Tab-separated table of C-alpha atoms in Angstrom:
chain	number	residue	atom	x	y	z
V	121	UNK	CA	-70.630	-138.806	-100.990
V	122	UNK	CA	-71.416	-140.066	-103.921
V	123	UNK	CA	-74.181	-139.485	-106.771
V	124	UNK	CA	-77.404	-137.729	-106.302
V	125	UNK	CA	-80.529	-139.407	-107.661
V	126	UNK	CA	-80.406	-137.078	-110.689
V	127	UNK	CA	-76.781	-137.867	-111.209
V	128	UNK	CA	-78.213	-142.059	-111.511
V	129	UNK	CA	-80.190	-141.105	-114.223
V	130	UNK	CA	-78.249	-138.902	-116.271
V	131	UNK	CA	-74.921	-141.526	-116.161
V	132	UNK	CA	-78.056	-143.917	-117.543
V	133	UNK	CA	-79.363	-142.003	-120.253
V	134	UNK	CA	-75.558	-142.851	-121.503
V	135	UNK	CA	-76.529	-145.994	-122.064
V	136	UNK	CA	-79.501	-145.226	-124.482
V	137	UNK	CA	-78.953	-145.415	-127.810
V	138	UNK	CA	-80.886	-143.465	-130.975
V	139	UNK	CA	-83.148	-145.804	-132.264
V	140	UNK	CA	-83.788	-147.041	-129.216
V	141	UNK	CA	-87.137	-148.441	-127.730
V	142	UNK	CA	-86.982	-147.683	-124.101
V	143	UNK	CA	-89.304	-149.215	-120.448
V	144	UNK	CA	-88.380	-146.983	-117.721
V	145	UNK	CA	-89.684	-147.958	-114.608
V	146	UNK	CA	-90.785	-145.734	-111.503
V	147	UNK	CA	-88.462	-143.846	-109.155
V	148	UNK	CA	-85.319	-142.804	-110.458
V	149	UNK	CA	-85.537	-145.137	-113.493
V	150	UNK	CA	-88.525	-142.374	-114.544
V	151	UNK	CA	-85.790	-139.421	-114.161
V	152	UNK	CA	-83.852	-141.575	-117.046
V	153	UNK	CA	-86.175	-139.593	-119.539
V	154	UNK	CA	-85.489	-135.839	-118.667
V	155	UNK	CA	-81.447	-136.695	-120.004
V	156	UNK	CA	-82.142	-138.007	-123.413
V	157	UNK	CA	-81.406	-135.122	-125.542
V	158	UNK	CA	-84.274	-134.389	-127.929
V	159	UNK	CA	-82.193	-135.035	-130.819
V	160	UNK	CA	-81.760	-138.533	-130.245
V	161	UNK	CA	-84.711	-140.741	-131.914
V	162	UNK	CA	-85.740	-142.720	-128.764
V	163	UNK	CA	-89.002	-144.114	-128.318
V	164	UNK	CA	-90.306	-144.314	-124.680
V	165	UNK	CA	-92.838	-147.343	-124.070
V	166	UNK	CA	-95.054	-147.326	-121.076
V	167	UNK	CA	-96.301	-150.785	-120.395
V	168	UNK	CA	-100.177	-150.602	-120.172
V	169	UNK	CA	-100.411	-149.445	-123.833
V	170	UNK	CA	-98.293	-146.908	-125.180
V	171	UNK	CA	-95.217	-146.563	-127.215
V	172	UNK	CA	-94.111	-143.141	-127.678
V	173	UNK	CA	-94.821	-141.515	-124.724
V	174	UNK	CA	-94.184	-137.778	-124.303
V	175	UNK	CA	-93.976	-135.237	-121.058
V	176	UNK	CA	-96.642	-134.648	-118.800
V	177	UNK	CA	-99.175	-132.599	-120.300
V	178	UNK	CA	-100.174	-128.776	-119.778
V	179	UNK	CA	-103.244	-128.195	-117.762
V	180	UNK	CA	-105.580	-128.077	-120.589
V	181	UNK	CA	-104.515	-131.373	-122.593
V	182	UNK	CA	-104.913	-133.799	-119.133
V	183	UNK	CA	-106.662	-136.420	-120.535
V	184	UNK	CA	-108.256	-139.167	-118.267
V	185	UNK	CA	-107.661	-141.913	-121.211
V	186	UNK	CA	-103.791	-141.130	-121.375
V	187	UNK	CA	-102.068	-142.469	-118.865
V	188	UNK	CA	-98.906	-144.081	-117.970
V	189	UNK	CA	-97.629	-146.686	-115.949
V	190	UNK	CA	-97.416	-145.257	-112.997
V	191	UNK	CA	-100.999	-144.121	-113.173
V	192	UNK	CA	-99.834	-140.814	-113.977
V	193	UNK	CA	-101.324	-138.192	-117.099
V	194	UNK	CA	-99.050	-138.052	-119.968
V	195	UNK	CA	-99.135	-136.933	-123.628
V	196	UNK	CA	-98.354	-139.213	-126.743
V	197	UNK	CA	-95.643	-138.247	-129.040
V	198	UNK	CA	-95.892	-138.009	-133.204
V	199	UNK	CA	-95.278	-141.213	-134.336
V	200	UNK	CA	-96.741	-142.384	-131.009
V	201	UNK	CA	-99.148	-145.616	-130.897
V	202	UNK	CA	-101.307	-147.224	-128.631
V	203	UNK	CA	-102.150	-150.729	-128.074
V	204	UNK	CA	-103.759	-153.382	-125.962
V	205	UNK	CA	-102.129	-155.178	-122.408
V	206	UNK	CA	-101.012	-158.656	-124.352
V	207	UNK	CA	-99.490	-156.418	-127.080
V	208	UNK	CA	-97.610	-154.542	-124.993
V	209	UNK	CA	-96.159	-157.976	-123.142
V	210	UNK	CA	-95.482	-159.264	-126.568
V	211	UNK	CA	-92.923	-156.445	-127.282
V	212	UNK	CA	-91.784	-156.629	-123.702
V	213	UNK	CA	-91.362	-160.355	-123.491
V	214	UNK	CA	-90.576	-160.744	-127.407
V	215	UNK	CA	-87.182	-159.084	-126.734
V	216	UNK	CA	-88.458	-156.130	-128.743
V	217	UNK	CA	-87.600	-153.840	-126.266
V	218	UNK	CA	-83.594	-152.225	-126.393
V	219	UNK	CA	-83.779	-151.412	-122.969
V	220	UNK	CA	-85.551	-151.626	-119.343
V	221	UNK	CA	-84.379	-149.647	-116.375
V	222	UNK	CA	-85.403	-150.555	-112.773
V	223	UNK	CA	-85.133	-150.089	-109.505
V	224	UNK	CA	-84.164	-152.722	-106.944
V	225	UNK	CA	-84.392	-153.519	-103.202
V	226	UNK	CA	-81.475	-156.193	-104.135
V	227	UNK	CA	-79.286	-157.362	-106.698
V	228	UNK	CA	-76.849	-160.176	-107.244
V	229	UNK	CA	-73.272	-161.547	-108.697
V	230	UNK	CA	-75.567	-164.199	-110.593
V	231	UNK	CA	-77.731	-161.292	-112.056
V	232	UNK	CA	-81.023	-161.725	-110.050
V	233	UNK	CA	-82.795	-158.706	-108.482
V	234	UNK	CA	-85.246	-158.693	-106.115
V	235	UNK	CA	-87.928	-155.977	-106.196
V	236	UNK	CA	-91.258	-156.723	-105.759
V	237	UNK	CA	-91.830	-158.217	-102.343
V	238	UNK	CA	-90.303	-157.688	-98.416
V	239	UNK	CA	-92.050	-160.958	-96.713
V	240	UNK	CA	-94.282	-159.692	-93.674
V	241	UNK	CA	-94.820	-156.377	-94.887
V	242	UNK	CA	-97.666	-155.143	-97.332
V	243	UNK	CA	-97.251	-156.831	-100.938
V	244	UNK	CA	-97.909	-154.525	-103.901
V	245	UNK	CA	-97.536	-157.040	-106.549
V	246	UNK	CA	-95.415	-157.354	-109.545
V	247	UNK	CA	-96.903	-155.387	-111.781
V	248	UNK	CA	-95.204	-155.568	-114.981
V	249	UNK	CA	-91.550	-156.213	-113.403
V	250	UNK	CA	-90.995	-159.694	-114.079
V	251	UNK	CA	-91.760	-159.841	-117.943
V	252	UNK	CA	-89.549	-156.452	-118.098
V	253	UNK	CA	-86.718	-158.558	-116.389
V	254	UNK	CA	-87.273	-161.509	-118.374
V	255	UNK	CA	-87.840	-159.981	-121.868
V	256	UNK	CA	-85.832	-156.834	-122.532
V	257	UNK	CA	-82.956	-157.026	-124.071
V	258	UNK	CA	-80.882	-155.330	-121.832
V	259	UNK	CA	-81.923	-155.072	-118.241
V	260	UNK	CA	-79.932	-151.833	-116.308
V	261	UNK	CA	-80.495	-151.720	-112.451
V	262	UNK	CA	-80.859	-148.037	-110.915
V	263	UNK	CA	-80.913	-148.051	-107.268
V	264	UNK	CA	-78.882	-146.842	-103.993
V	265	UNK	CA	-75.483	-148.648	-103.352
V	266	UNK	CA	-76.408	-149.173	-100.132
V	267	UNK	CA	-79.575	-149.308	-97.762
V	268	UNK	CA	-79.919	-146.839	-94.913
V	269	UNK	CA	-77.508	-148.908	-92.369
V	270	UNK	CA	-75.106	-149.293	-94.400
V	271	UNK	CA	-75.694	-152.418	-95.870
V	272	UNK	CA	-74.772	-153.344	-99.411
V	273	UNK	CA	-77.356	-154.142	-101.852
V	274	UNK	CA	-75.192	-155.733	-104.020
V	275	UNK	CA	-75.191	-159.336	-103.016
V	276	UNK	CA	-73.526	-162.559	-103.658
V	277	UNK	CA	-77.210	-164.127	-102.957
V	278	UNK	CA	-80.402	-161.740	-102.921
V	279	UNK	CA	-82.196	-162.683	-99.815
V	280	UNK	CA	-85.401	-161.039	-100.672
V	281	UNK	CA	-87.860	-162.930	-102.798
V	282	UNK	CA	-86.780	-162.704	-106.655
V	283	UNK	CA	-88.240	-160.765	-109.695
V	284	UNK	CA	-85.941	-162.766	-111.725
V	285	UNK	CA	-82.657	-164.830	-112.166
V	286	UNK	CA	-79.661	-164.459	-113.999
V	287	UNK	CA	-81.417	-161.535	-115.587
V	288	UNK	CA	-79.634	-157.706	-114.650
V	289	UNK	CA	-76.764	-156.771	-117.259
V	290	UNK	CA	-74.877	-153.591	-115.348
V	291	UNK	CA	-76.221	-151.673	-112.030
V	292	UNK	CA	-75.745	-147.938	-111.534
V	293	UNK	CA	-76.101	-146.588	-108.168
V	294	UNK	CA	-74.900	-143.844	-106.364
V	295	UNK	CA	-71.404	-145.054	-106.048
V	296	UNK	CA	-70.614	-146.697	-109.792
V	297	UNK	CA	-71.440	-148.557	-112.546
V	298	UNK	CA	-70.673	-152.234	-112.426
V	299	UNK	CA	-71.705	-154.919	-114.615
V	300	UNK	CA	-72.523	-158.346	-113.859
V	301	UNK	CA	-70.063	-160.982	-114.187
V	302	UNK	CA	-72.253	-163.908	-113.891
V	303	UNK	CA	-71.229	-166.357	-111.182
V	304	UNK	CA	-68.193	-164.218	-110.041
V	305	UNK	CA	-68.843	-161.141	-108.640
V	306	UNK	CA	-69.611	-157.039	-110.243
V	307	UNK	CA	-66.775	-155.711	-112.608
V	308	UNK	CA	-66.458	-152.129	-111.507
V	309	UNK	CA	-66.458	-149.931	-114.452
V	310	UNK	CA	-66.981	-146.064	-113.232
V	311	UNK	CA	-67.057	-144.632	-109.410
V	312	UNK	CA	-68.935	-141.630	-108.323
V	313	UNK	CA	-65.991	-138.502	-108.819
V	314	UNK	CA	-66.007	-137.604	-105.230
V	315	UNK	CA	-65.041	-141.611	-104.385
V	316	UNK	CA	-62.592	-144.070	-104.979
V	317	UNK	CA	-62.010	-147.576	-106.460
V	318	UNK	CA	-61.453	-149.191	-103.069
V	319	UNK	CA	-64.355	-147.422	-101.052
V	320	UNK	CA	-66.951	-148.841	-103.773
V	321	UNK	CA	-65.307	-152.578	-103.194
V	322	UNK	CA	-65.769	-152.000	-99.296
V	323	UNK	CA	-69.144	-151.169	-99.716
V	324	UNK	CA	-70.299	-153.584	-102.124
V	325	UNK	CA	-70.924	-157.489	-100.054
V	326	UNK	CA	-70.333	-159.625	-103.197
V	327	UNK	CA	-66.668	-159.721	-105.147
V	328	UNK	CA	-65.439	-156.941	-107.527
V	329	UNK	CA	-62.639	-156.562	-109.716
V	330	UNK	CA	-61.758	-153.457	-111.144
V	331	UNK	CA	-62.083	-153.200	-115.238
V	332	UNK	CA	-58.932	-152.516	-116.417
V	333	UNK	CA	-59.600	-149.159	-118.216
V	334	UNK	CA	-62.123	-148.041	-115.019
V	335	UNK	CA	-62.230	-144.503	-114.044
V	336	UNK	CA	-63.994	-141.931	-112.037
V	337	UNK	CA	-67.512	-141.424	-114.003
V	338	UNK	CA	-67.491	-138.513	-116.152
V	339	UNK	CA	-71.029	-136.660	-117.219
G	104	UNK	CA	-131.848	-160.767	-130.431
G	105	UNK	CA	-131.044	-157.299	-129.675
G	106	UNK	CA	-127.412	-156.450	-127.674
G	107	UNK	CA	-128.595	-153.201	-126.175
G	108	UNK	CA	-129.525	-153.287	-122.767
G	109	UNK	CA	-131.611	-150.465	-120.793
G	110	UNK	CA	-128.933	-149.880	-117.688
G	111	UNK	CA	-125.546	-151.706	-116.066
G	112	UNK	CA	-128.346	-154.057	-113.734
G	113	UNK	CA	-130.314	-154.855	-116.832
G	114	UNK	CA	-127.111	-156.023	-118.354
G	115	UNK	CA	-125.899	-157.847	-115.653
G	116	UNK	CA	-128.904	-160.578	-115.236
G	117	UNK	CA	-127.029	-164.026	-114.411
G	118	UNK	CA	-124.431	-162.793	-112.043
G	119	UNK	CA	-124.759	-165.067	-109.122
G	120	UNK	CA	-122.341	-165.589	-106.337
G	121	UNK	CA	-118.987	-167.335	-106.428
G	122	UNK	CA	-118.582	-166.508	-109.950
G	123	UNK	CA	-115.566	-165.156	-111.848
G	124	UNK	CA	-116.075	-162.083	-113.205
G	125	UNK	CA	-112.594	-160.776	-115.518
G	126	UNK	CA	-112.826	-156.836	-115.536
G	127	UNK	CA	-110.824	-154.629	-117.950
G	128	UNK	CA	-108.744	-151.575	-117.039
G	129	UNK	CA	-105.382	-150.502	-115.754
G	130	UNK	CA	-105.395	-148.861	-112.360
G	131	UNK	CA	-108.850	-146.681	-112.928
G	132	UNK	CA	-108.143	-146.054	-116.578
G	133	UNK	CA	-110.749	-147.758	-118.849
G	134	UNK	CA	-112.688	-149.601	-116.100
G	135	UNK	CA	-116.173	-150.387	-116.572
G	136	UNK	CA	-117.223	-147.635	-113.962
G	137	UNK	CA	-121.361	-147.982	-113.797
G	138	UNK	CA	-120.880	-151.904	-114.319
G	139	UNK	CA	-118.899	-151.898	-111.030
G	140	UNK	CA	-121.479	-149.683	-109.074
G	141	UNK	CA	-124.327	-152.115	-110.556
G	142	UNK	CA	-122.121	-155.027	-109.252
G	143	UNK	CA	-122.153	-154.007	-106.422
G	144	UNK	CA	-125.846	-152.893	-105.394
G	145	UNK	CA	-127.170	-156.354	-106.574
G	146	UNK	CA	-125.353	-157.755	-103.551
G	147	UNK	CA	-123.816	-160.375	-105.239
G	148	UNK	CA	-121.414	-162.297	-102.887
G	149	UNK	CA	-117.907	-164.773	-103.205
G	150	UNK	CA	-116.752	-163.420	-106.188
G	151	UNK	CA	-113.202	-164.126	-107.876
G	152	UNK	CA	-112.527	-161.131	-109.460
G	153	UNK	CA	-109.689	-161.000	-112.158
G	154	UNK	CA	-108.233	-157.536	-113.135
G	155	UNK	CA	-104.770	-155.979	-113.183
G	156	UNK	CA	-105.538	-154.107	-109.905
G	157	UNK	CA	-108.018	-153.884	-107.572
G	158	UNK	CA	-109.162	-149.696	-107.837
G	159	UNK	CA	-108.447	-147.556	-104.696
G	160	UNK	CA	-110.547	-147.150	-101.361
G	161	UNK	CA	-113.900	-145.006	-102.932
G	162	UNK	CA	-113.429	-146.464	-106.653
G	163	UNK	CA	-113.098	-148.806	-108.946
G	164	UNK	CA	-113.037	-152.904	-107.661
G	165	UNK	CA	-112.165	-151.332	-104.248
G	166	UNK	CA	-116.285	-150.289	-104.143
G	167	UNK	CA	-116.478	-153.602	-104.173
G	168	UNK	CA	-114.316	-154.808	-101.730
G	169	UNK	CA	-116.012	-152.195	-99.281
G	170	UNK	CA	-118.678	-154.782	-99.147
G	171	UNK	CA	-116.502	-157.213	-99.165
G	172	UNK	CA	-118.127	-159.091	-102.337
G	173	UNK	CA	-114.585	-160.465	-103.458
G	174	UNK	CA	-113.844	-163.728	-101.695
G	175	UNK	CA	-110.597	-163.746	-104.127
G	176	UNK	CA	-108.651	-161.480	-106.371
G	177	UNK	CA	-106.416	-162.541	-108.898
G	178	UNK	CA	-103.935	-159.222	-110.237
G	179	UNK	CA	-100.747	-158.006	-110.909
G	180	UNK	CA	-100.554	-154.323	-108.379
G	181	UNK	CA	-102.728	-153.895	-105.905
G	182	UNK	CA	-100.559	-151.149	-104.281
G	183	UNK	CA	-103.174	-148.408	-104.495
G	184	UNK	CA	-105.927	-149.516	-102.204
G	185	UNK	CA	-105.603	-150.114	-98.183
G	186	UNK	CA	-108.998	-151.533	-97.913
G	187	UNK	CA	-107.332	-154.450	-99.985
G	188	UNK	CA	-104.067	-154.255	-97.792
G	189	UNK	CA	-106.622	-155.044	-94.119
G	190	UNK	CA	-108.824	-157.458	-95.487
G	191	UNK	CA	-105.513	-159.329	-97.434
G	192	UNK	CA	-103.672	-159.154	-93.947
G	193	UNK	CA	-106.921	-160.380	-91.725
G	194	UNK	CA	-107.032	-163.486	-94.232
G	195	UNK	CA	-110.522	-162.182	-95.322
G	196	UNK	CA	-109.234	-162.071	-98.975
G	197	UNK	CA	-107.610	-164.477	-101.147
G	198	UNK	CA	-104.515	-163.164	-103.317
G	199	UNK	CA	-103.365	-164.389	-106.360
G	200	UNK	CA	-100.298	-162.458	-107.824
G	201	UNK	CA	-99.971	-162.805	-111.734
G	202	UNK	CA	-97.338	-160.588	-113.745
G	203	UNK	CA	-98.752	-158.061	-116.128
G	204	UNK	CA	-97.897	-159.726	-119.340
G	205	UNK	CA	-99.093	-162.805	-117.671
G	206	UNK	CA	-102.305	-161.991	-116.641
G	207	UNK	CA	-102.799	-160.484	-120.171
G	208	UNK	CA	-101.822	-163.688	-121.789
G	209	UNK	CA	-104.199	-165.506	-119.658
G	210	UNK	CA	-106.883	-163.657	-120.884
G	211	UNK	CA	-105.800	-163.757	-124.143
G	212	UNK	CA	-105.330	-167.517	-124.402
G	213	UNK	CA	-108.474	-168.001	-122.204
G	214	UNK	CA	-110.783	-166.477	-124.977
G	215	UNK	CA	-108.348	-168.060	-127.905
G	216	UNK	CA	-109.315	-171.533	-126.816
G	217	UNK	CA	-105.816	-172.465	-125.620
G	218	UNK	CA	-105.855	-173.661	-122.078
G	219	UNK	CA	-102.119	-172.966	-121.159
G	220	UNK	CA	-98.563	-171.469	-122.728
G	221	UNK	CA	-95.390	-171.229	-121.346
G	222	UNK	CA	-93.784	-167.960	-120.519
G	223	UNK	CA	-90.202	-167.298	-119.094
G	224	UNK	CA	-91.672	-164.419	-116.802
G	225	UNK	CA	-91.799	-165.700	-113.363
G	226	UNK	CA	-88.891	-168.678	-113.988
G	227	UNK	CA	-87.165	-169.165	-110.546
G	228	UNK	CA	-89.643	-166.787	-108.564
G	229	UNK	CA	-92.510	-167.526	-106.031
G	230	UNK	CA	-94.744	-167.196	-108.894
G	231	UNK	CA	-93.050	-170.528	-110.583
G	232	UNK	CA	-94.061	-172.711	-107.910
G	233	UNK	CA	-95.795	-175.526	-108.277
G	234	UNK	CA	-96.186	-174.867	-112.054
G	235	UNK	CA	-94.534	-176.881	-114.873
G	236	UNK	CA	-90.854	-176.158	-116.334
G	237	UNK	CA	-90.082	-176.778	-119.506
G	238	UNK	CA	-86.868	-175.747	-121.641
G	239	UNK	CA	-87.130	-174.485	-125.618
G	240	UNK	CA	-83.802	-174.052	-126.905
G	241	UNK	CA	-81.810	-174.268	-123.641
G	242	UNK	CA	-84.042	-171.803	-121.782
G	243	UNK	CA	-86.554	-172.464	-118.609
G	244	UNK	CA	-90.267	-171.461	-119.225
G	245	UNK	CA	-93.396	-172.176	-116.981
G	246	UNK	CA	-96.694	-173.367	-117.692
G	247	UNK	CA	-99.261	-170.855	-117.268
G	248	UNK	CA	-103.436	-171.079	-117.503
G	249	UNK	CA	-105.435	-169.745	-119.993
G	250	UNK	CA	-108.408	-167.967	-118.051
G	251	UNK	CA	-112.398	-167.556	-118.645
G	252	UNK	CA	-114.753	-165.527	-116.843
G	253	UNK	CA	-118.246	-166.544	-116.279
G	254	UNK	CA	-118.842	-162.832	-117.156
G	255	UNK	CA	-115.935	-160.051	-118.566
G	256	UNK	CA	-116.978	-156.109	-117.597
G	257	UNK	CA	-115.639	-153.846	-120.009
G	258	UNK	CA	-115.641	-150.575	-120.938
G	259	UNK	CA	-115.350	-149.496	-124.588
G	260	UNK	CA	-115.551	-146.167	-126.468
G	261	UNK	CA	-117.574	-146.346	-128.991
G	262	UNK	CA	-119.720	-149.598	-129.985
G	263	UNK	CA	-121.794	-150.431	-132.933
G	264	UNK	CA	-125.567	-152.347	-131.979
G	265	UNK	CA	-123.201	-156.069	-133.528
G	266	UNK	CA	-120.492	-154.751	-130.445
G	267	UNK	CA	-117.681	-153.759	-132.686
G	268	UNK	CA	-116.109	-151.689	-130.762
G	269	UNK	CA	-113.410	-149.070	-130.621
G	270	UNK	CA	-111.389	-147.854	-127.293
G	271	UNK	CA	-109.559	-144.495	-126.827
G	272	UNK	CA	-105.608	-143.909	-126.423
G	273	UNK	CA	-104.353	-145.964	-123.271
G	274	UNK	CA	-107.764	-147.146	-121.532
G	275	UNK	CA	-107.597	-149.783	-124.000
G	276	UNK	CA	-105.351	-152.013	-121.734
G	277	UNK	CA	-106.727	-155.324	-120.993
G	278	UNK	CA	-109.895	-154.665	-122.234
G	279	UNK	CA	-109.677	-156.636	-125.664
G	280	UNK	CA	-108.336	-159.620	-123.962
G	281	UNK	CA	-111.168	-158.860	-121.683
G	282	UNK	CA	-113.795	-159.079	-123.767
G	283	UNK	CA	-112.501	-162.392	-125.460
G	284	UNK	CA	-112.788	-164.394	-122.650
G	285	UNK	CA	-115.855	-163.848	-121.061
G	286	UNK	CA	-118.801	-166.474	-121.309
G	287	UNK	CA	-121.041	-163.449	-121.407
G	288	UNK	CA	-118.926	-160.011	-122.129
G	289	UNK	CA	-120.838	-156.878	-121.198
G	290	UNK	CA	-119.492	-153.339	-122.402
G	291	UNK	CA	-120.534	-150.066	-121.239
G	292	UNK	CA	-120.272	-147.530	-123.618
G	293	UNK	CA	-119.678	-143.804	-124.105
G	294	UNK	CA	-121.766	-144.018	-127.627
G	295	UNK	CA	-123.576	-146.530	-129.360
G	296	UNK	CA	-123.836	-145.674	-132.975
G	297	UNK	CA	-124.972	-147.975	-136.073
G	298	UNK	CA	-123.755	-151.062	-137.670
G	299	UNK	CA	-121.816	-149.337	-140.287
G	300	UNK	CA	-120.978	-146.247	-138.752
G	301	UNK	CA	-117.311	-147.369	-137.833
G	302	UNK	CA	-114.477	-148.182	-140.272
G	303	UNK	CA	-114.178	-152.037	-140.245
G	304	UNK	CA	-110.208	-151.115	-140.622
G	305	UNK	CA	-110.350	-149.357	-137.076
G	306	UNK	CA	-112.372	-151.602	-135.022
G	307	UNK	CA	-110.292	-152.960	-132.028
G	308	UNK	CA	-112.812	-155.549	-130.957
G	309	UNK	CA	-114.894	-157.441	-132.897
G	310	UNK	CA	-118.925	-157.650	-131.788
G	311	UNK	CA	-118.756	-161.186	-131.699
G	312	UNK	CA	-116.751	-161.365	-128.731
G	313	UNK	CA	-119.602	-159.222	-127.477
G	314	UNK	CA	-122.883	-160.185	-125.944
G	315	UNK	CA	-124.225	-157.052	-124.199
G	316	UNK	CA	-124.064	-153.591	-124.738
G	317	UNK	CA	-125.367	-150.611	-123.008
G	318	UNK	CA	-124.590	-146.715	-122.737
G	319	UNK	CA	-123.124	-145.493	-119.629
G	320	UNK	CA	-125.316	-142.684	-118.370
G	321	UNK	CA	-121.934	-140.814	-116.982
G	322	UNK	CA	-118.482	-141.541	-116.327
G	323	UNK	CA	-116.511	-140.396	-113.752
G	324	UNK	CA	-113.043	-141.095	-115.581
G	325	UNK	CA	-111.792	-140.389	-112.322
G	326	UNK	CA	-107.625	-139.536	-112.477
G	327	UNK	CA	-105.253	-141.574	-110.160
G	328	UNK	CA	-102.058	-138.977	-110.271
G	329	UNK	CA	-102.810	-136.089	-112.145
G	330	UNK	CA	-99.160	-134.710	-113.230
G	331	UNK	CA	-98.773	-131.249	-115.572
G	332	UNK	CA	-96.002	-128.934	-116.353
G	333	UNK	CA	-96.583	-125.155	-116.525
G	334	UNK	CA	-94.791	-124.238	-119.734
């Protein structure tokens, strides 16, 4: 039931735009890329220097000095550029970035998300999560609907400790797109095609209402 | 007075213990590999090192956490190294977290001469506490430090004998706030070429936020997750 990781990211490369600079984070947020048809003038920015970013290269073009975020060997694009750390953060935080997708561990009806940090266990760090949140224009969640148990990880209050507040604009998971109505609860735009209206409000812990012209996500 | 130096130890004279020591790089690209290694065979002890991560196990800052040299790191992703993750856990190590663009703004103000800015990264989070809110224009921001290093560790491309220098595709990262704000900045380099040789339009770094310059006798450039396609 429901939409497969691949399905996440192709609903969210509907929400890219030509002209569009782009952050896509790791996980699914990373399969965001292979659905933006090459027609579409879209500029991919990977945060420790690079705007422009291209596939991963063939064997013979790995190059130790091109890198991307997630430590990973990538190729630069034409019309590509590369820049230093407090550069990068000033396009980031500057609001010169269209769009940032992430993953989450939580989200909430106030728009906070919590991704960075379970209490007790090993802490990774932050990385460059919290100026993405805080700086992009438009922040898009990508995650599961629900944790392993069952639980919803859409919350009135995120329990975990937060990578920012008031900051996520819609969610897509595995069961819809919602956005966030700040204060109140998720509007439910889209549900996955193999589920209905009612099973995504059951499974989701904080208030939804139901957009009036919502219907079953189409690719 | 000349700014070449003979090797990475040469180049280091003046690192004593509990100092801070800023090093440039993102995960292992663009570190100052045999500046590390030197670091860490003159056995210098209690250092706070600041750097966006901490290298993994075998490489990187994580040599120097091996010996456990680094009383306290200050960085924004450690999630690569394990030695970090037991030492962190047995309260051997000292953790500061710092978000990317904040840690990169902290250099940069640190070697700017501006001792703090406010940022809205981090408003409302565990990183906000104890730290000063102010509002601009009905929005919540927090006071953050400007950092200096007794010494910055760099790595650079190319660098002419003044310390111009010029950095290659994506290992140029942190490195130019890097170099700003170290009391003494020391770059290894893959080539050292004359004043004059580069284009003063294409020099990243100016040489006078460079003291010390040597050539690296090899670099590893070792790859954290090497990822191709086949056609």
């Amino acid at each position: 039931m429901g939409l497969t990781r691949d399905q996440i990211a192709q609903r969210i490369s509907q929400e890219v735009k030509s002209g569009f600079c782009v952050n896509l984070g790791i996980g699914i947020p990373t399969l965001v890329a292979n659905f933006i048809p090459d027609s579409m003038n879209v500029m991919l920015q990977s945060e420790n220097g690079l705007l422009g970013m291209g596939p991963f290269p063939l064997e013979k073009d790995v190059d130790p000095d091109l890198i991307n975020a997630g430590k990973q060997t990538v190729t630069a694009l034409k019309g590509a550029s590369f820049f230093s750390s407090a550069d990068s953060f000033a396009m980031i935080r500057g609001g010169h970035i269209d769009l940032t997708v992430l993953g989450a561990m939580e989200v909430d009806m106030n728009g906070d998300i919590a991704n960075w940090m379970v209490p007790g266990k090993m802490v990774k760090g932050m990385g460059g999560a919290m100026d993405l949140v805080a700086g992009a224009r438009r922040v898009i969640v990508a995650m599961q609907h629900t944790s392993k148990d069952g639980a919803s990880k859409l919350l009135k209050k995120c329990t975990l400790p937060l990578t920012g507040k008031g900051c996520i604009d819609r969610v897509v998971t595995d069961f819809g797109v919602l956005d966030v109505v700040k204060g109140k609860g998720f509007r439910l735009l889209e549900w996955a095609p193999d589920m209905t209206a009612e099973q995504v409000i059951a499974a989701t812990e904080a208030p939804v209402e139901v957009a009036p012209d919502a219907r079953p996500m189409r690719f | 007075m000349s700014k070449i130096f003979d090797s990475a130890a040469a180049a280091l004279d003046g690192v004593k213990d509990n100092m801070t020591i800023i090093v440039g790089g993102f995960g292992l690209c663009g570190i100052p590999e045999n500046l590390i290694t030197a670091l860490r065979d003159s056995g210098v002890k209690g250092l706070t090192c600041v750097s966006n991560n901490a290298g993994v196990d075998d490489f990187g800052l994580g040599l120097l956490l091996q010996t456990r040299q680094i009383k306290k790191m200050l960085a924004s992703y450690v999630g690569e190294n394990a030695t970090f993750e037991k030492q962190y856990l047995s309260g051997e190590l000292e953790l500061e977290f710092c978000p990317q663009g904040t840690l990169a703004e902290r250099m940069r103000a640190g070697g700017a001469g501006i001792p703090g800015f406010y940022t809205p990264t981090g408003v409302g989070t565990l990183v906000a506490e104890g730290k000063e809110v102010k509002v601009f224009d009905g929005r919540e921001y927090i006071l953050e430090r400007g950092i200096v290093g007794d010494f910055a560790l760099v790595k650079a491309w190319k660098a002419d004998t003044f310390g111009n220098l010029v950095f290659r595709k994506t290992a140029r990262n942190f490195t130019p706030m890097a170099a700003t704000a170290g009391k003494i900045t020391v770059v290894e380099v893959e080539e050292i070429v004359p004043v004059g040789e580069l284009d003063p339009d294409q020099i990243h770094t100016p040489g006078v936020f460079v003291q010390r310059i040597f050539k690296a006798p090899s670099l590893e450039k070792r790859i954290e997750q090497r990822t191709v396609r086949t056609a």
